[in-house]
Amino acid sequence: MNRNIRVLLADDEPVILRGLKKLISWDALGLDIVGEACDGIELKSMIAACNPDLVISDISMPGFTGIDIIRDIHESGLPIKVVFISAYQEFSYARQALQYGALDYLVKPVNTGQLEQVVSRAVAVIRQETEEERNKEMLKSYERKNHSVTIEELLEQITDGSKGAAAALARMGNIAISRYATVCVVEIDEYSGMPTRWEERERKLVEFALSNIIKETVEEAGSGYVFRKGERFGILLQHEHEGEPQRLMEDLHHKINSFLKLQVSIGVGKSVSGIEEAVESYRSALKGLRARYFAGLNRVIPDIEERQEASFPISELTSLQASLSEALKSLDKEQLAASSGKLQEAVQLLSGDSRNQAVSHIYNAIIQLEQELADYGVDAGLLVQDDKPLLEKLTDAPTYAELQQAFEDVVNKMYDQLACKAGGKEMPQLMQVKAYVEEHYAENITLESTASLVYMNPYYFSSFFKKHTGQNFKSYLTEVRMGHALRLLLQSDLMVYEIAELVGYNNARHFSDMFKKKYGKLPQEYKHSLRN
Protein backbone atom coordinates (compact mmCIF):
# COMPACT_ATOMS: atom_id res chain seq x y z
CA MET A 1 0.00 0.00 0.00
CA ASN A 2 1.32 3.44 -0.98
CA ARG A 3 2.04 5.82 1.87
CA ASN A 4 0.31 9.17 1.89
CA ILE A 5 2.12 11.94 -0.01
CA ARG A 6 3.65 14.56 2.26
CA VAL A 7 2.60 18.15 1.54
CA LEU A 8 3.98 21.50 2.69
CA LEU A 9 1.76 24.61 2.37
CA ALA A 10 3.25 28.11 2.29
CA ASP A 11 1.70 31.58 2.15
CA ASP A 12 2.41 34.80 4.05
CA GLU A 13 -1.35 35.32 4.60
CA PRO A 14 -2.73 33.08 7.41
CA VAL A 15 -6.25 33.31 5.95
CA ILE A 16 -5.00 31.75 2.67
CA LEU A 17 -3.33 28.90 4.55
CA ARG A 18 -6.53 28.19 6.46
CA GLY A 19 -8.53 28.34 3.22
CA LEU A 20 -6.22 25.89 1.40
CA LYS A 21 -6.52 23.37 4.23
CA LYS A 22 -10.32 23.48 4.11
CA LEU A 23 -10.77 23.71 0.35
CA ILE A 24 -10.37 20.01 -0.44
CA SER A 25 -10.26 16.67 1.38
CA TRP A 26 -6.51 16.10 1.46
CA ASP A 27 -6.65 12.73 3.22
CA ALA A 28 -9.18 11.36 0.72
CA LEU A 29 -6.77 12.23 -2.09
CA GLY A 30 -3.93 10.43 -0.31
CA LEU A 31 -2.06 13.42 1.08
CA ASP A 32 -0.90 14.50 4.54
CA ILE A 33 -0.21 18.18 5.32
CA VAL A 34 3.08 17.93 7.22
CA GLY A 35 3.74 21.63 7.71
CA GLU A 36 2.73 25.24 7.07
CA ALA A 37 5.19 28.07 6.39
CA CYS A 38 4.47 31.80 6.64
CA ASP A 39 7.48 33.08 4.66
CA GLY A 40 10.27 31.91 2.38
CA ILE A 41 12.84 31.48 5.16
CA GLU A 42 10.51 29.24 7.17
CA LEU A 43 9.59 27.27 4.04
CA LYS A 44 13.24 26.65 3.19
CA SER A 45 13.88 25.41 6.73
CA MET A 46 10.78 23.19 6.74
CA ILE A 47 11.69 21.59 3.41
CA ALA A 48 14.89 20.33 5.04
CA ALA A 49 13.07 19.27 8.21
CA CYS A 50 9.84 17.74 6.86
CA ASN A 51 11.09 15.97 3.69
CA PRO A 52 7.94 16.78 1.65
CA ASP A 53 6.94 15.25 -1.66
CA LEU A 54 4.88 18.26 -2.73
CA VAL A 55 5.12 21.99 -1.96
CA ILE A 56 2.15 24.30 -2.64
CA SER A 57 3.37 27.85 -2.16
CA ASP A 58 2.63 31.51 -2.81
CA ILE A 59 5.24 32.71 -5.32
CA SER A 60 5.79 36.13 -3.67
CA MET A 61 6.76 35.86 0.00
CA PRO A 62 9.13 37.67 2.40
CA GLY A 63 12.55 36.14 2.96
CA PHE A 64 12.81 33.98 -0.15
CA THR A 65 10.46 34.05 -3.14
CA GLY A 66 8.95 30.92 -4.57
CA ILE A 67 11.48 31.16 -7.42
CA ASP A 68 14.34 31.13 -4.88
CA ILE A 69 12.84 28.02 -3.29
CA ILE A 70 12.25 26.06 -6.51
CA ARG A 71 15.67 27.09 -7.83
CA ASP A 72 17.22 25.67 -4.65
CA ILE A 73 15.16 22.47 -5.00
CA HIS A 74 16.15 22.18 -8.66
CA GLU A 75 19.85 22.76 -8.05
CA SER A 76 19.85 20.39 -5.09
CA GLY A 77 18.27 17.63 -7.16
CA LEU A 78 15.59 16.96 -4.55
CA PRO A 79 12.58 15.00 -5.88
CA ILE A 80 10.06 17.56 -4.66
CA LYS A 81 7.20 18.72 -6.87
CA VAL A 82 6.07 22.36 -6.62
CA VAL A 83 2.76 24.09 -7.38
CA PHE A 84 2.70 27.88 -7.19
CA ILE A 85 -0.19 30.21 -6.43
CA SER A 86 -0.22 33.98 -6.79
CA ALA A 87 -2.52 36.98 -6.51
CA TYR A 88 -1.39 38.16 -9.93
CA GLN A 89 -0.73 36.67 -13.36
CA GLU A 90 3.04 37.21 -13.06
CA PHE A 91 4.21 35.91 -16.44
CA SER A 92 7.91 36.41 -15.73
CA TYR A 93 7.55 34.42 -12.50
CA ALA A 94 5.47 31.80 -14.29
CA ARG A 95 8.17 31.24 -16.92
CA GLN A 96 10.86 30.90 -14.28
CA ALA A 97 8.65 28.55 -12.28
CA LEU A 98 8.10 26.27 -15.28
CA GLN A 99 11.79 26.52 -16.18
CA TYR A 100 12.70 25.00 -12.81
CA GLY A 101 10.07 22.27 -13.07
CA ALA A 102 6.97 23.61 -11.33
CA LEU A 103 3.94 21.40 -12.00
CA ASP A 104 1.48 24.27 -12.27
CA TYR A 105 0.85 27.97 -11.55
CA LEU A 106 -2.54 28.97 -10.12
CA VAL A 107 -3.92 32.50 -9.83
CA LYS A 108 -5.85 33.49 -6.68
CA PRO A 109 -8.61 33.07 -5.75
CA VAL A 110 -8.15 29.31 -6.11
CA ASN A 111 -11.38 27.32 -6.16
CA THR A 112 -11.99 23.73 -5.09
CA GLY A 113 -12.09 22.32 -8.61
CA GLN A 114 -8.81 23.94 -9.67
CA LEU A 115 -6.94 22.86 -6.54
CA GLU A 116 -8.32 19.33 -6.63
CA GLN A 117 -7.38 18.94 -10.30
CA VAL A 118 -3.81 20.19 -9.78
CA VAL A 119 -3.29 18.13 -6.61
CA SER A 120 -4.61 14.98 -8.30
CA ARG A 121 -2.16 15.54 -11.15
CA ALA A 122 0.68 15.99 -8.67
CA VAL A 123 -0.26 12.76 -6.91
CA ALA A 124 -0.21 10.90 -10.21
CA VAL A 125 3.22 12.27 -11.15
CA ILE A 126 4.70 11.45 -7.76
CA ARG A 127 3.21 7.95 -7.72
CA GLN A 128 4.86 7.25 -11.09
CA GLU A 129 8.28 7.51 -9.52
CA THR A 130 9.16 4.23 -7.87
CA GLU A 131 10.52 4.21 -4.34
CA GLU A 132 13.84 2.86 -5.61
CA GLU A 133 14.17 5.63 -8.21
CA ARG A 134 13.33 8.30 -5.65
CA ASN A 135 15.83 6.93 -3.12
CA LYS A 136 18.49 6.75 -5.81
CA GLU A 137 17.80 10.35 -6.88
CA MET A 138 17.91 11.57 -3.27
CA LEU A 139 21.26 9.83 -2.74
CA LYS A 140 22.60 11.51 -5.86
CA SER A 141 21.34 14.88 -4.71
CA TYR A 142 23.13 14.51 -1.38
CA GLU A 143 26.33 13.51 -3.17
CA ARG A 144 26.03 16.47 -5.53
CA LYS A 145 25.39 18.79 -2.63
CA ASN A 146 28.41 17.52 -0.72
CA HIS A 147 30.67 18.00 -3.74
CA SER A 148 29.33 21.33 -5.00
CA VAL A 149 30.15 23.67 -2.15
CA THR A 150 31.58 26.37 -4.37
CA ILE A 151 33.23 29.64 -3.47
CA GLU A 152 30.10 31.48 -4.61
CA GLU A 153 27.87 29.43 -2.32
CA LEU A 154 30.21 30.04 0.62
CA LEU A 155 30.24 33.78 -0.09
CA GLU A 156 26.44 33.82 -0.12
CA GLN A 157 26.43 32.01 3.22
CA ILE A 158 28.98 34.46 4.64
CA THR A 159 26.67 37.38 3.86
CA ASP A 160 23.90 35.48 5.64
CA GLY A 161 26.09 35.57 8.75
CA SER A 162 27.61 32.07 8.65
CA LYS A 163 30.93 32.02 10.54
CA GLY A 164 31.50 28.43 9.44
CA ALA A 165 31.38 29.45 5.77
CA ALA A 166 34.17 31.98 6.34
CA ALA A 167 36.31 29.28 7.95
CA ALA A 168 35.55 26.84 5.10
CA LEU A 169 36.54 29.42 2.52
CA ALA A 170 39.80 30.04 4.37
CA ARG A 171 40.54 26.28 4.46
CA MET A 172 40.07 26.13 0.69
CA GLY A 173 42.96 28.60 0.37
CA ASN A 174 40.91 31.23 -1.45
CA ILE A 175 41.29 34.05 1.07
CA ALA A 176 44.01 36.68 0.77
CA ILE A 177 45.57 38.35 3.79
CA SER A 178 44.39 41.97 3.73
CA ARG A 179 43.74 44.84 6.09
CA TYR A 180 40.09 45.33 5.08
CA ALA A 181 37.16 43.46 3.55
CA THR A 182 34.21 45.25 1.96
CA VAL A 183 30.99 43.96 0.41
CA CYS A 184 29.35 45.86 -2.45
CA VAL A 185 25.95 45.14 -3.97
CA VAL A 186 24.95 45.79 -7.59
CA GLU A 187 21.34 45.89 -8.75
CA ILE A 188 19.74 46.82 -12.06
CA ASP A 189 17.48 49.78 -11.30
CA GLU A 190 14.58 48.22 -13.19
CA TYR A 191 14.46 45.46 -10.54
CA SER A 192 13.62 47.92 -7.78
CA GLY A 193 9.87 47.37 -7.69
CA MET A 194 9.05 48.48 -11.24
CA PRO A 195 7.35 46.19 -13.77
CA THR A 196 9.97 44.68 -16.05
CA ARG A 197 9.95 45.58 -19.72
CA TRP A 198 12.17 42.65 -20.61
CA GLU A 199 11.25 39.20 -21.79
CA GLU A 200 12.95 36.37 -19.92
CA ARG A 201 15.46 35.70 -22.70
CA GLU A 202 16.49 39.36 -22.82
CA ARG A 203 16.83 39.45 -19.06
CA LYS A 204 19.18 36.48 -19.03
CA LEU A 205 21.36 38.04 -21.76
CA VAL A 206 21.55 41.31 -19.82
CA GLU A 207 22.45 39.49 -16.60
CA PHE A 208 25.09 37.43 -18.42
CA ALA A 209 26.71 40.56 -19.87
CA LEU A 210 26.51 42.35 -16.52
CA SER A 211 28.05 39.37 -14.72
CA ASN A 212 30.96 39.32 -17.18
CA ILE A 213 31.78 43.02 -16.84
CA ILE A 214 31.61 42.85 -13.03
CA LYS A 215 33.91 39.81 -12.92
CA GLU A 216 36.40 41.35 -15.37
CA THR A 217 36.57 44.60 -13.40
CA VAL A 218 36.99 42.83 -10.05
CA GLU A 219 39.59 40.40 -11.41
CA GLU A 220 41.64 43.26 -12.85
CA ALA A 221 41.65 44.93 -9.44
CA GLY A 222 43.14 41.90 -7.67
CA SER A 223 41.60 40.25 -4.61
CA GLY A 224 37.85 40.14 -5.11
CA TYR A 225 35.02 37.64 -5.55
CA VAL A 226 31.64 37.93 -7.29
CA PHE A 227 28.50 36.02 -6.27
CA ARG A 228 24.74 36.15 -6.80
CA LYS A 229 22.34 37.21 -4.08
CA GLY A 230 18.83 36.84 -5.48
CA GLU A 231 18.39 39.43 -8.24
CA ARG A 232 21.54 41.24 -7.13
CA PHE A 233 25.26 40.73 -7.65
CA GLY A 234 27.45 40.73 -4.55
CA ILE A 235 31.13 41.62 -4.58
CA LEU A 236 33.55 40.83 -1.74
CA LEU A 237 36.69 42.96 -1.96
CA GLN A 238 39.87 42.48 0.08
CA HIS A 239 42.01 45.63 0.15
CA GLU A 240 44.57 47.71 2.03
CA HIS A 241 43.12 51.23 1.80
CA GLU A 242 39.60 52.26 2.86
CA GLY A 243 38.86 54.32 -0.26
CA GLU A 244 39.58 51.51 -2.73
CA PRO A 245 36.05 49.99 -2.91
CA GLN A 246 34.42 53.36 -3.69
CA ARG A 247 36.93 54.09 -6.49
CA LEU A 248 36.57 50.59 -7.96
CA MET A 249 32.77 50.76 -7.89
CA GLU A 250 32.82 54.19 -9.58
CA ASP A 251 34.94 52.65 -12.33
CA LEU A 252 32.62 49.64 -12.61
CA HIS A 253 29.56 51.90 -12.74
CA HIS A 254 31.11 53.95 -15.56
CA LYS A 255 31.86 50.79 -17.57
CA ILE A 256 28.32 49.41 -17.12
CA ASN A 257 26.79 52.73 -18.22
CA SER A 258 29.19 53.09 -21.17
CA PHE A 259 29.36 49.56 -22.54
CA LEU A 260 25.97 48.10 -21.63
CA LYS A 261 23.92 51.34 -21.64
CA LEU A 262 22.37 49.97 -18.47
CA GLN A 263 21.34 51.86 -15.34
CA VAL A 264 22.43 50.21 -12.10
CA SER A 265 22.75 51.28 -8.49
CA ILE A 266 25.69 50.10 -6.39
CA GLY A 267 25.68 50.06 -2.60
CA VAL A 268 29.15 50.19 -1.02
CA GLY A 269 29.30 48.70 2.47
CA LYS A 270 31.51 49.86 5.30
CA SER A 271 34.97 48.32 5.45
CA VAL A 272 35.47 45.61 8.10
CA SER A 273 38.59 43.91 9.43
CA GLY A 274 37.98 40.45 7.97
CA ILE A 275 35.56 38.24 6.04
CA GLU A 276 34.17 36.93 9.35
CA GLU A 277 32.53 40.37 9.70
CA ALA A 278 31.48 40.58 6.04
CA VAL A 279 27.81 40.26 6.99
CA GLU A 280 28.02 43.73 8.64
CA SER A 281 29.51 45.20 5.48
CA TYR A 282 26.82 43.49 3.40
CA ARG A 283 24.02 44.94 5.56
CA SER A 284 25.40 48.46 5.27
CA ALA A 285 25.73 48.00 1.49
CA LEU A 286 22.02 47.14 1.40
CA LYS A 287 21.28 50.32 3.37
CA GLY A 288 23.18 52.28 0.77
CA LEU A 289 21.23 50.56 -1.98
CA ARG A 290 17.93 51.42 -0.30
CA ALA A 291 19.08 55.04 -0.04
CA ARG A 292 18.85 55.36 -3.85
CA TYR A 293 15.18 56.18 -3.31
CA PHE A 294 16.29 59.55 -1.95
CA ALA A 295 19.72 59.84 -3.59
CA GLY A 296 18.44 58.94 -7.07
CA LEU A 297 18.88 55.93 -9.36
CA ASN A 298 21.98 54.96 -11.33
CA ARG A 299 24.52 55.94 -8.65
CA VAL A 300 27.27 54.52 -6.47
CA ILE A 301 26.04 55.03 -2.91
CA PRO A 302 28.42 54.62 0.05
CA ASP A 303 27.57 53.22 3.46
CA ILE A 304 24.58 55.21 4.69
CA GLU A 305 26.00 55.29 8.23
CA GLU A 306 28.77 57.59 7.02
CA ARG A 307 26.31 60.30 6.02
CA GLN A 308 25.00 62.74 8.59
CA GLU A 309 21.27 62.40 9.12
CA ALA A 310 19.61 65.65 10.23
CA SER A 311 16.96 65.42 12.94
CA PHE A 312 13.63 67.15 12.45
CA PRO A 313 10.83 67.53 15.00
CA ILE A 314 7.46 66.16 13.91
CA SER A 315 5.77 69.31 15.26
CA GLU A 316 7.48 71.31 12.51
CA LEU A 317 5.79 69.14 9.91
CA THR A 318 2.41 70.03 11.39
CA SER A 319 3.34 73.72 11.21
CA LEU A 320 4.42 73.41 7.58
CA GLN A 321 1.20 71.57 6.77
CA ALA A 322 -0.79 74.48 8.23
CA SER A 323 1.28 76.96 6.22
CA LEU A 324 0.63 75.01 3.03
CA SER A 325 -3.09 74.89 3.79
CA GLU A 326 -3.15 78.64 4.43
CA ALA A 327 -1.36 79.34 1.14
CA LEU A 328 -3.97 77.27 -0.69
CA LYS A 329 -6.90 78.96 1.00
CA SER A 330 -5.53 82.41 0.24
CA LEU A 331 -4.63 81.37 -3.32
CA ASP A 332 -1.08 82.66 -2.77
CA LYS A 333 0.87 80.79 -5.45
CA GLU A 334 4.28 82.07 -4.37
CA GLN A 335 3.71 81.08 -0.75
CA LEU A 336 2.23 77.77 -1.92
CA ALA A 337 5.42 76.85 -3.79
CA ALA A 338 7.61 77.84 -0.82
CA SER A 339 5.50 75.94 1.74
CA SER A 340 5.27 72.88 -0.49
CA GLY A 341 9.06 72.80 -0.95
CA LYS A 342 9.72 73.14 2.78
CA LEU A 343 7.23 70.39 3.59
CA GLN A 344 8.90 68.03 1.11
CA GLU A 345 12.31 68.73 2.65
CA ALA A 346 10.88 68.06 6.11
CA VAL A 347 9.38 64.74 4.96
CA GLN A 348 12.76 63.60 3.63
CA LEU A 349 14.47 64.44 6.93
CA LEU A 350 11.76 62.72 8.95
CA SER A 351 11.79 59.59 6.80
CA GLY A 352 15.46 58.69 7.29
CA ASP A 353 16.05 55.94 4.73
CA SER A 354 12.46 54.67 4.82
CA ARG A 355 10.57 54.84 1.55
CA ASN A 356 7.34 53.77 3.27
CA GLN A 357 7.53 56.62 5.77
CA ALA A 358 8.06 59.16 2.99
CA VAL A 359 5.02 57.87 1.11
CA SER A 360 2.96 57.86 4.31
CA HIS A 361 3.85 61.47 5.22
CA ILE A 362 3.10 62.76 1.71
CA TYR A 363 -0.16 60.81 1.47
CA ASN A 364 -1.31 62.06 4.89
CA ALA A 365 -0.52 65.65 3.87
CA ILE A 366 -2.68 65.26 0.76
CA ILE A 367 -5.56 63.69 2.70
CA GLN A 368 -5.51 66.56 5.19
CA LEU A 369 -5.57 69.14 2.40
CA GLU A 370 -8.37 67.20 0.70
CA GLN A 371 -10.45 67.39 3.87
CA GLU A 372 -9.82 71.10 4.30
CA LEU A 373 -10.81 71.80 0.72
CA ALA A 374 -14.06 69.96 1.33
CA ASP A 375 -14.82 72.50 4.07
CA TYR A 376 -14.78 75.19 1.40
CA GLY A 377 -17.26 73.41 -0.83
CA VAL A 378 -14.63 72.11 -3.20
CA ASP A 379 -14.71 68.46 -4.24
CA ALA A 380 -11.08 67.94 -5.21
CA GLY A 381 -11.64 64.33 -6.32
CA LEU A 382 -7.92 63.64 -6.05
CA LEU A 383 -7.87 60.24 -4.37
CA VAL A 384 -7.81 58.54 -7.76
CA GLN A 385 -5.05 59.55 -10.19
CA ASP A 386 -4.82 58.22 -13.74
CA ASP A 387 -7.36 55.47 -13.00
CA LYS A 388 -5.44 54.14 -9.99
CA PRO A 389 -5.73 54.90 -6.25
CA LEU A 390 -3.56 57.83 -5.21
CA LEU A 391 -1.77 55.81 -2.52
CA GLU A 392 -0.85 53.19 -5.13
CA LYS A 393 0.47 55.87 -7.47
CA LEU A 394 2.59 57.41 -4.72
CA THR A 395 3.90 53.99 -3.65
CA ASP A 396 4.85 53.15 -7.25
CA ALA A 397 7.08 56.23 -7.56
CA PRO A 398 10.59 54.69 -7.92
CA THR A 399 12.39 57.68 -6.33
CA TYR A 400 11.63 60.45 -3.88
CA ALA A 401 12.02 62.98 -6.70
CA GLU A 402 9.11 61.36 -8.52
CA LEU A 403 7.09 61.21 -5.29
CA GLN A 404 7.72 64.95 -4.91
CA GLN A 405 6.52 65.55 -8.47
CA ALA A 406 3.35 63.56 -7.81
CA PHE A 407 2.74 65.67 -4.68
CA GLU A 408 3.31 68.90 -6.62
CA ASP A 409 0.84 67.74 -9.28
CA VAL A 410 -1.85 67.11 -6.66
CA VAL A 411 -1.26 70.43 -4.88
CA ASN A 412 -1.37 72.32 -8.18
CA LYS A 413 -4.64 70.60 -9.10
CA MET A 414 -6.05 71.63 -5.74
CA TYR A 415 -4.97 75.19 -6.39
CA ASP A 416 -6.48 75.23 -9.90
CA GLN A 417 -9.78 73.77 -8.72
CA LEU A 418 -9.96 76.17 -5.80
CA ALA A 419 -9.15 79.15 -8.02
CA CYS A 420 -11.80 78.04 -10.51
CA LYS A 421 -14.32 77.60 -7.71
CA ALA A 422 -13.44 81.01 -6.32
CA GLY A 423 -14.29 82.66 -9.64
CA GLY A 424 -14.75 86.29 -8.58
CA LYS A 425 -14.00 87.79 -5.22
CA GLU A 426 -16.63 85.99 -3.11
CA MET A 427 -14.77 82.72 -2.49
CA PRO A 428 -11.58 84.43 -1.27
CA GLN A 429 -13.78 86.47 1.07
CA LEU A 430 -15.39 83.30 2.42
CA MET A 431 -11.97 81.75 2.91
CA GLN A 432 -10.85 84.86 4.75
CA VAL A 433 -13.85 84.62 7.09
CA LYS A 434 -13.30 80.90 7.80
CA ALA A 435 -9.61 81.42 8.42
CA TYR A 436 -10.44 84.29 10.79
CA VAL A 437 -12.94 82.17 12.74
CA GLU A 438 -10.48 79.30 12.98
CA GLU A 439 -7.83 81.61 14.43
CA HIS A 440 -10.04 83.76 16.73
CA TYR A 441 -12.83 81.37 17.82
CA ALA A 442 -11.85 81.86 21.48
CA GLU A 443 -12.53 85.59 21.24
CA ASN A 444 -15.79 87.54 21.25
CA ILE A 445 -16.63 87.08 17.57
CA THR A 446 -19.89 88.66 16.37
CA LEU A 447 -21.73 88.72 13.07
CA GLU A 448 -21.14 92.47 12.87
CA SER A 449 -17.39 92.34 13.54
CA THR A 450 -16.89 89.54 11.03
CA ALA A 451 -18.99 91.31 8.38
CA SER A 452 -16.82 94.40 8.73
CA LEU A 453 -13.76 92.24 8.14
CA VAL A 454 -14.88 91.75 4.51
CA TYR A 455 -16.49 95.18 4.19
CA MET A 456 -20.10 93.97 4.14
CA ASN A 457 -23.09 95.13 6.13
CA PRO A 458 -24.34 92.46 8.59
CA TYR A 459 -27.56 91.70 6.67
CA TYR A 460 -25.79 91.14 3.36
CA PHE A 461 -23.00 89.17 5.06
CA SER A 462 -25.54 86.86 6.74
CA SER A 463 -27.15 86.11 3.39
CA PHE A 464 -23.75 85.77 1.69
CA PHE A 465 -22.48 83.26 4.28
CA LYS A 466 -25.59 81.07 4.17
CA LYS A 467 -25.57 81.08 0.38
CA HIS A 468 -22.04 79.67 0.23
CA THR A 469 -22.07 77.34 3.25
CA GLY A 470 -25.70 76.28 3.68
CA GLN A 471 -25.75 77.37 7.33
CA ASN A 472 -25.99 80.64 9.22
CA PHE A 473 -22.89 82.26 10.65
CA LYS A 474 -23.82 81.72 14.30
CA SER A 475 -24.30 77.97 13.75
CA TYR A 476 -20.97 77.75 11.96
CA LEU A 477 -19.17 79.58 14.78
CA THR A 478 -20.76 77.27 17.35
CA GLU A 479 -19.74 74.22 15.32
CA VAL A 480 -16.11 75.38 15.18
CA ARG A 481 -16.06 76.08 18.92
CA MET A 482 -17.66 72.74 19.78
CA GLY A 483 -15.13 70.91 17.61
CA HIS A 484 -12.25 72.46 19.53
CA ALA A 485 -14.06 71.90 22.82
CA LEU A 486 -14.40 68.19 22.09
CA ARG A 487 -10.71 67.98 21.25
CA LEU A 488 -9.73 69.66 24.52
CA LEU A 489 -12.16 67.50 26.50
CA LEU A 490 -10.73 64.25 25.14
CA GLN A 491 -7.05 65.22 24.92
CA SER A 492 -6.56 67.13 28.20
CA ASP A 493 -7.48 67.12 31.89
CA LEU A 494 -8.88 70.66 31.82
CA MET A 495 -11.98 71.48 33.84
CA VAL A 496 -15.20 72.22 31.96
CA TYR A 497 -15.12 75.92 32.87
CA GLU A 498 -11.52 76.14 31.59
CA ILE A 499 -12.49 74.57 28.27
CA ALA A 500 -15.45 76.93 28.03
CA GLU A 501 -13.17 79.96 28.35
CA LEU A 502 -10.66 78.55 25.84
CA VAL A 503 -13.34 78.20 23.13
CA GLY A 504 -15.02 81.56 23.67
CA TYR A 505 -17.71 81.06 26.35
CA ASN A 506 -17.74 83.18 29.49
CA ASN A 507 -20.61 81.19 30.99
CA ALA A 508 -19.74 77.54 31.71
CA ARG A 509 -23.42 76.59 32.10
CA HIS A 510 -24.27 78.04 28.69
CA PHE A 511 -21.27 76.21 27.23
CA SER A 512 -22.43 72.90 28.73
CA ASP A 513 -25.93 73.40 27.32
CA MET A 514 -24.51 74.07 23.84
CA PHE A 515 -22.25 71.02 24.14
CA LYS A 516 -25.21 68.80 25.07
CA LYS A 517 -27.23 70.17 22.17
CA LYS A 518 -24.39 69.28 19.81
CA TYR A 519 -23.26 65.91 21.22
CA GLY A 520 -26.29 64.72 23.22
CA LYS A 521 -24.55 64.71 26.61
CA LEU A 522 -23.00 67.17 29.03
CA PRO A 523 -19.20 67.39 28.73
CA GLN A 524 -18.33 65.24 31.78
CA GLU A 525 -21.03 62.71 30.88
CA TYR A 526 -19.65 62.47 27.36
CA LYS A 527 -16.08 61.97 28.60
CA HIS A 528 -17.18 59.39 31.19
CA SER A 529 -19.19 57.42 28.60
CA LEU A 530 -16.10 56.94 26.44
CA ARG A 531 -14.14 55.48 29.33
CA ASN A 532 -16.74 52.77 30.03
PDB file of C-alpha atoms in Angstrom, residues 71-80 133-150 153:
ATOM      1  CA  ARG A  71      15.672  27.088  -7.829  1.00  0.00           C
ATOM      2  CA  ASP A  72      17.218  25.669  -4.649  1.00  0.00           C
ATOM      3  CA  ILE A  73      15.158  22.471  -5.002  1.00  0.00           C
ATOM      4  CA  HIS A  74      16.145  22.183  -8.663  1.00  0.00           C
ATOM      5  CA  GLU A  75      19.855  22.764  -8.051  1.00  0.00           C
ATOM      6  CA  SER A  76      19.853  20.390  -5.087  1.00  0.00           C
ATOM      7  CA  GLY A  77      18.271  17.635  -7.162  1.00  0.00           C
ATOM      8  CA  LEU A  78      15.590  16.964  -4.549  1.00  0.00           C
ATOM      9  CA  PRO A  79      12.580  14.995  -5.881  1.00  0.00           C
ATOM     10  CA  ILE A  80      10.061  17.563  -4.665  1.00  0.00           C
ATOM     11  CA  GLU A 133      14.173   5.631  -8.211  1.00  0.00           C
ATOM     12  CA  ARG A 134      13.328   8.298  -5.645  1.00  0.00           C
ATOM     13  CA  ASN A 135      15.826   6.930  -3.121  1.00  0.00           C
ATOM     14  CA  LYS A 136      18.494   6.750  -5.806  1.00  0.00           C
ATOM     15  CA  GLU A 137      17.798  10.346  -6.879  1.00  0.00           C
ATOM     16  CA  MET A 138      17.907  11.565  -3.270  1.00  0.00           C
ATOM     17  CA  LEU A 139      21.257   9.830  -2.744  1.00  0.00           C
ATOM     18  CA  LYS A 140      22.596  11.508  -5.857  1.00  0.00           C
ATOM     19  CA  SER A 141      21.337  14.884  -4.712  1.00  0.00           C
ATOM     20  CA  TYR A 142      23.135  14.512  -1.382  1.00  0.00           C
ATOM     21  CA  GLU A 143      26.325  13.510  -3.169  1.00  0.00           C
ATOM     22  CA  ARG A 144      26.027  16.465  -5.534  1.00  0.00           C
ATOM     23  CA  LYS A 145      25.390  18.791  -2.629  1.00  0.00           C
ATOM     24  CA  ASN A 146      28.406  17.520  -0.720  1.00  0.00           C
ATOM     25  CA  HIS A 147      30.669  17.999  -3.740  1.00  0.00           C
ATOM     26  CA  SER A 148      29.330  21.325  -5.001  1.00  0.00           C
ATOM     27  CA  VAL A 149      30.152  23.669  -2.146  1.00  0.00           C
ATOM     28  CA  THR A 150      31.581  26.367  -4.375  1.00  0.00           C
ATOM     29  CA  GLU A 153      27.866  29.435  -2.315  1.00  0.00           C
TER      30      GLU A 153
END
